[in-house]
Short mmCIF file of C-alpha atoms in Angstrom, two decimals:
data_model
loop_
_atom_site.label_atom_id
_atom_site.label_comp_id
_atom_site.label_asym_id
_atom_site.label_seq_id
_atom_site.Cartn_x
_atom_site.Cartn_y
_atom_site.Cartn_z
CA MET D 22 91.65 9.12 157.74
CA GLU D 23 88.27 9.14 155.37
CA ARG D 24 85.23 7.17 155.03
CA ARG D 25 85.00 4.17 151.68
CA LYS D 26 82.20 5.14 150.05
CA GLY D 27 79.52 2.53 150.65
CA MET D 28 81.35 0.97 153.63
CA ILE D 29 78.22 1.45 155.98
CA SER D 30 79.47 2.70 159.72
CA LEU D 31 78.17 1.13 162.92
CA PRO D 32 77.82 3.22 165.87
CA ASP D 33 80.15 3.84 168.74
CA LYS D 34 77.73 2.78 171.60
CA PHE D 35 77.04 -0.78 169.21
CA LYS D 36 80.64 -1.42 168.90
CA GLN D 37 81.32 -1.05 173.18
CA ARG D 38 77.75 -3.26 173.35
CA LEU D 39 79.93 -5.54 171.15
CA GLY D 40 83.09 -5.46 172.78
CA TRP D 41 81.15 -6.43 175.99
CA ILE D 42 78.64 -9.48 174.63
CA LEU D 43 82.04 -11.00 173.42
CA LEU D 44 83.36 -10.76 176.70
CA LEU D 45 80.31 -12.18 178.50
CA ALA D 46 80.03 -14.52 175.73
CA LEU D 47 84.12 -15.59 176.20
CA ILE D 48 83.33 -16.09 180.02
CA TRP D 49 80.38 -18.02 179.79
CA GLN D 50 82.36 -20.41 176.86
CA LEU D 51 84.74 -20.80 179.90
CA ILE D 52 82.11 -21.74 182.36
CA ALA D 53 80.93 -23.80 180.07
CA ALA D 54 83.73 -25.37 179.12
CA SER D 55 85.10 -26.38 182.62
CA HIS D 56 82.52 -28.69 183.35
CA PHE D 57 81.87 -27.17 186.78
CA PHE D 58 78.05 -27.04 186.17
CA SER D 59 76.24 -29.78 184.26
CA GLU D 60 75.57 -29.24 179.94
CA LEU D 61 72.36 -29.99 180.57
CA ILE D 62 71.97 -27.07 182.70
CA PHE D 63 74.52 -24.55 181.36
CA PRO D 64 75.15 -25.58 177.53
CA GLY D 65 78.14 -24.03 175.94
CA LEU D 66 77.87 -21.55 173.57
CA ASP D 67 78.18 -23.89 170.27
CA LYS D 68 75.58 -26.15 170.99
CA ILE D 69 73.51 -22.91 171.46
CA ILE D 70 74.61 -21.71 168.26
CA LEU D 71 73.59 -24.81 167.09
CA THR D 72 70.25 -25.08 167.81
CA LEU D 73 69.40 -21.11 166.83
CA PHE D 74 71.31 -22.23 163.61
CA THR D 75 69.41 -25.04 162.63
CA SER D 76 65.91 -23.31 164.25
CA LEU D 77 66.25 -20.70 161.56
CA THR D 78 67.44 -22.68 158.91
CA ASN D 79 65.24 -26.12 159.50
CA GLY D 80 62.66 -25.27 161.65
CA ASN D 81 59.64 -22.89 162.46
CA LEU D 82 61.69 -19.98 164.54
CA LEU D 83 62.05 -17.65 161.68
CA LYS D 84 58.23 -18.19 161.46
CA GLN D 85 57.39 -17.40 165.25
CA LEU D 86 59.73 -13.86 165.12
CA ILE D 87 58.20 -12.89 162.56
CA PHE D 88 54.32 -13.40 163.90
CA SER D 89 55.95 -12.54 167.05
CA LEU D 90 57.51 -9.06 165.22
CA ILE D 91 53.78 -8.17 164.43
CA ILE D 92 52.11 -8.61 167.48
CA ILE D 93 54.00 -6.63 168.98
CA ALA D 94 53.78 -4.45 166.20
CA GLN D 95 50.63 -4.14 165.91
CA GLY D 96 50.38 -3.57 169.93
CA LEU D 97 52.61 -0.74 170.01
CA THR D 98 50.59 1.24 167.77
CA LEU D 99 47.17 0.77 169.18
CA THR D 100 48.62 1.89 172.32
CA VAL D 101 50.68 5.25 170.47
CA ILE D 102 47.04 6.27 168.99
CA LEU D 103 45.37 5.42 173.08
CA ALA D 104 47.77 6.99 175.24
CA LEU D 105 48.48 10.55 172.53
CA SER D 106 44.69 10.96 172.36
CA LEU D 107 44.06 10.04 176.30
CA SER D 108 47.34 12.42 177.09
CA ILE D 109 46.25 15.17 175.18
CA LEU D 110 42.64 15.35 176.37
CA ALA D 111 44.35 15.28 180.03
CA TYR D 112 46.23 18.38 178.64
CA PHE D 113 43.41 20.32 177.79
CA SER D 114 40.94 20.03 180.33
CA GLU D 115 41.17 19.24 184.29
CA LEU D 116 38.37 16.47 184.58
CA ALA D 117 40.59 14.06 182.01
CA ALA D 118 43.65 14.78 183.78
CA SER D 119 42.44 13.76 186.90
CA LEU D 120 40.17 11.21 185.69
CA LEU D 121 43.57 9.72 184.37
CA GLU D 122 45.80 9.74 186.79
CA THR D 123 43.25 8.21 188.75
CA LEU D 124 43.45 5.29 186.15
CA THR D 125 47.00 5.60 185.55
CA ALA D 126 47.63 5.19 190.20
CA LEU D 127 45.09 1.90 189.95
CA ALA D 128 46.08 0.30 186.72
CA HIS D 129 50.20 0.84 186.34
CA PRO D 130 50.59 -1.34 189.29
CA LEU D 131 48.92 -4.33 188.04
CA PRO D 132 51.58 -6.33 186.05
CA GLY D 133 50.04 -8.04 182.99
CA ILE D 134 50.53 -11.54 184.25
CA ALA D 135 48.23 -10.41 187.02
CA LEU D 136 45.39 -10.05 184.44
CA MET D 137 45.64 -13.09 182.32
CA PRO D 138 43.34 -14.51 184.26
CA LEU D 139 40.68 -12.68 183.48
CA ILE D 140 41.21 -11.33 180.02
CA LEU D 141 41.56 -15.48 179.75
CA ILE D 142 38.07 -16.21 180.76
CA TRP D 143 37.11 -12.85 178.84
CA PHE D 144 38.32 -12.78 176.23
CA GLY D 145 39.42 -16.53 175.50
CA ALA D 146 42.95 -17.89 174.83
CA GLY D 147 43.61 -16.21 171.24
CA LYS D 148 45.54 -12.58 169.37
CA THR D 149 43.27 -10.42 171.22
CA ALA D 150 43.94 -10.92 174.71
CA ILE D 151 47.78 -11.09 174.16
CA LEU D 152 47.27 -7.67 172.62
CA LEU D 153 45.16 -6.39 174.87
CA VAL D 154 48.04 -7.68 177.68
CA ILE D 155 50.52 -6.32 175.30
CA ILE D 156 48.42 -2.66 175.73
CA HIS D 157 48.19 -2.96 179.78
CA SER D 158 51.96 -3.42 180.11
CA VAL D 159 52.81 -0.32 177.28
CA LEU D 160 49.82 2.09 178.12
CA TRP D 161 50.51 3.52 181.47
CA PRO D 162 54.41 4.36 181.68
CA LEU D 163 53.72 5.57 177.70
CA ILE D 164 51.15 8.28 179.70
CA LEU D 165 53.30 8.88 182.17
CA ASN D 166 56.11 9.45 180.01
CA LEU D 167 53.64 11.59 177.31
CA ARG D 168 52.08 13.54 180.72
CA ALA D 169 56.04 15.20 181.76
CA GLY D 170 56.58 15.67 179.14
CA PHE D 171 53.29 17.77 178.25
CA ASN D 172 54.02 19.33 181.95
CA ALA D 173 58.10 19.99 181.66
CA MET D 174 56.86 22.43 178.50
CA PRO D 175 57.78 25.99 179.39
CA SER D 176 55.05 28.31 180.27
CA ILE D 177 56.24 30.76 178.15
CA TYR D 178 55.68 28.60 175.03
CA ASN D 179 52.15 29.30 175.59
CA LEU D 180 52.27 32.50 175.39
CA ILE D 181 53.97 32.58 172.11
CA ALA D 182 51.17 30.13 170.55
CA GLN D 183 48.94 32.66 172.04
CA ASN D 184 50.69 35.23 170.42
CA TYR D 185 50.81 34.11 167.30
CA CYS D 186 47.54 33.09 167.12
CA LEU D 187 47.44 29.50 166.58
CA THR D 188 44.93 26.96 166.76
CA LYS D 189 44.78 24.32 168.81
CA LEU D 190 45.60 21.75 165.98
CA GLU D 191 48.69 24.21 165.51
CA PHE D 192 49.21 24.79 169.12
CA LEU D 193 49.50 20.28 169.15
CA PHE D 194 51.73 19.77 166.38
CA LYS D 195 54.36 23.06 166.31
CA ILE D 196 54.97 23.10 169.56
CA LEU D 197 53.42 20.25 172.34
CA PHE D 198 54.63 17.93 170.45
CA PRO D 199 58.47 19.15 169.57
CA ALA D 200 58.92 19.91 173.45
CA ALA D 201 57.50 16.37 174.75
CA LEU D 202 59.77 14.40 172.03
CA PRO D 203 62.43 13.19 174.22
CA TYR D 204 59.96 12.13 176.88
CA PHE D 205 58.12 10.54 173.88
CA ILE D 206 60.76 8.86 172.51
CA SER D 207 62.22 6.92 176.46
CA GLY D 208 58.23 5.99 176.56
CA LEU D 209 58.70 4.18 173.72
CA LYS D 210 61.96 2.51 174.85
CA ILE D 211 60.31 1.52 177.81
CA SER D 212 56.80 0.48 175.99
CA TRP D 213 59.57 -1.54 173.33
CA ALA D 214 61.05 -4.15 176.42
CA ARG D 215 57.37 -4.24 178.22
CA SER D 216 55.71 -5.56 175.38
CA TRP D 217 58.01 -8.29 174.87
CA ARG D 218 57.64 -8.80 178.20
CA ALA D 219 54.27 -8.86 178.14
CA LEU D 220 54.14 -10.99 174.91
CA ILE D 221 56.25 -13.38 176.13
CA SER D 222 54.46 -14.02 179.33
CA ALA D 223 51.31 -14.01 176.86
CA GLU D 224 52.44 -17.14 174.79
CA MET D 225 52.80 -19.11 177.36
CA LEU D 226 50.33 -19.06 179.28
CA PHE D 227 47.99 -18.82 176.20
CA GLY D 228 49.54 -21.56 173.99
CA ALA D 229 50.23 -20.90 170.24
CA ILE D 230 47.74 -18.39 168.83
CA ASN D 231 48.56 -19.67 165.31
CA SER D 232 49.60 -23.16 163.65
CA LEU D 233 52.41 -22.23 164.87
CA GLY D 234 53.09 -19.45 167.80
CA GLY D 235 55.26 -17.15 168.45
CA ILE D 236 59.22 -17.18 169.72
CA GLY D 237 57.07 -17.00 173.30
CA TRP D 238 55.62 -20.63 172.70
CA TYR D 239 59.27 -21.59 170.84
CA ILE D 240 60.39 -20.92 174.17
CA PHE D 241 58.05 -22.58 176.39
CA GLN D 242 57.63 -26.05 173.82
CA ARG D 243 61.87 -25.84 174.51
CA ARG D 244 61.33 -26.06 178.30
CA VAL D 245 58.80 -28.33 178.01
CA PHE D 246 60.91 -30.91 176.38
CA PHE D 247 64.06 -29.97 178.77
CA ASP D 248 66.02 -28.17 174.91
CA LEU D 249 68.19 -26.02 177.39
CA PRO D 250 69.85 -25.24 174.28
CA GLY D 251 66.82 -24.09 172.37
CA VAL D 252 65.33 -22.24 175.27
CA PHE D 253 69.18 -19.74 175.13
CA ALA D 254 69.05 -20.04 171.44
CA GLY D 255 65.18 -18.25 171.88
CA LEU D 256 66.65 -15.76 174.11
CA VAL D 257 69.28 -14.65 172.42
CA VAL D 258 67.23 -14.00 169.02
CA ILE D 259 65.44 -11.77 171.69
CA ILE D 260 68.05 -10.10 172.90
CA LEU D 261 69.80 -9.35 169.69
CA ILE D 262 66.22 -7.51 168.27
CA GLY D 263 66.72 -5.28 171.28
CA ILE D 264 69.86 -4.44 170.93
CA ILE D 265 69.25 -3.84 166.67
CA VAL D 266 66.54 -1.63 167.49
CA GLU D 267 68.52 0.02 170.02
CA ASP D 268 71.17 0.82 168.53
CA PHE D 269 70.13 1.25 165.09
CA ILE D 270 66.34 2.60 165.61
CA PHE D 271 65.79 3.88 168.29
CA ALA D 272 69.23 5.51 168.15
CA ARG D 273 69.16 7.24 165.06
CA LEU D 274 65.71 8.72 165.71
CA GLU D 275 67.66 10.63 168.37
CA ALA D 276 69.80 11.05 166.49
CA LYS D 277 67.79 12.99 163.65
CA THR D 278 65.33 14.54 166.07
CA VAL D 279 66.40 15.88 169.71
CA GLN D 280 69.48 15.79 169.64
CA LYS D 281 69.87 17.60 166.01
CA TRP D 282 67.75 20.28 167.59
CA GLY D 283 69.23 19.92 170.71
CA MET D 284 67.31 19.16 172.94
CA SER D 285 69.67 16.89 174.70
CA LYS D 286 73.02 17.43 175.97
#
């Protein structure tokens, strides 16, 4: 049967994920309805959804969400530029590669939350501090993925570049970047998830950066007032955004690049 023109097709992965989410939601609601746990610590989905709807329509949740997304976008952009620059430098220089390996070994195991007291003292509790936490949390795994992609490139590609007398710039854009693209996209997925963790942790510790704060500050405020439906509402928003980005943005990006070019099974 032909697909009707104009209809939006959902990815099969998203459909499967949606089925599991509905099943887990049903189990959650059954547990809440059994009153095995107090409603104060295990609210039903009806209360969570009502709180979410109220916060989106009457509250500031939407503005706080947009504020958080803007910070994440800025942090990821700066990190990608920095990670690409350092990884390219390390690819062409053994001395730079040795230094970058050392820095990665030292900094990568450090969780962003462990550096927050130092960042708070040096830069204060502002937007810059949150960006630094995000960059630290995202930079090292992205560098590891990029370097793995660069090193996994077959050596014959270098011979091809020499035969065609490609400049370093042409080599970067025509051979090195395309060869490392699957690793780069995989690193972006990890970076996207880690940026959320860093952001939420930073906002809970630093508080509201502007008059509203971000989604992390929203969750923190609901916890302070023991508003568990509000806490779960904030978590639901983060989960939904994560699923949308994973199944619609990254999946389509891979379909139009990695899968289309035969770089994955």
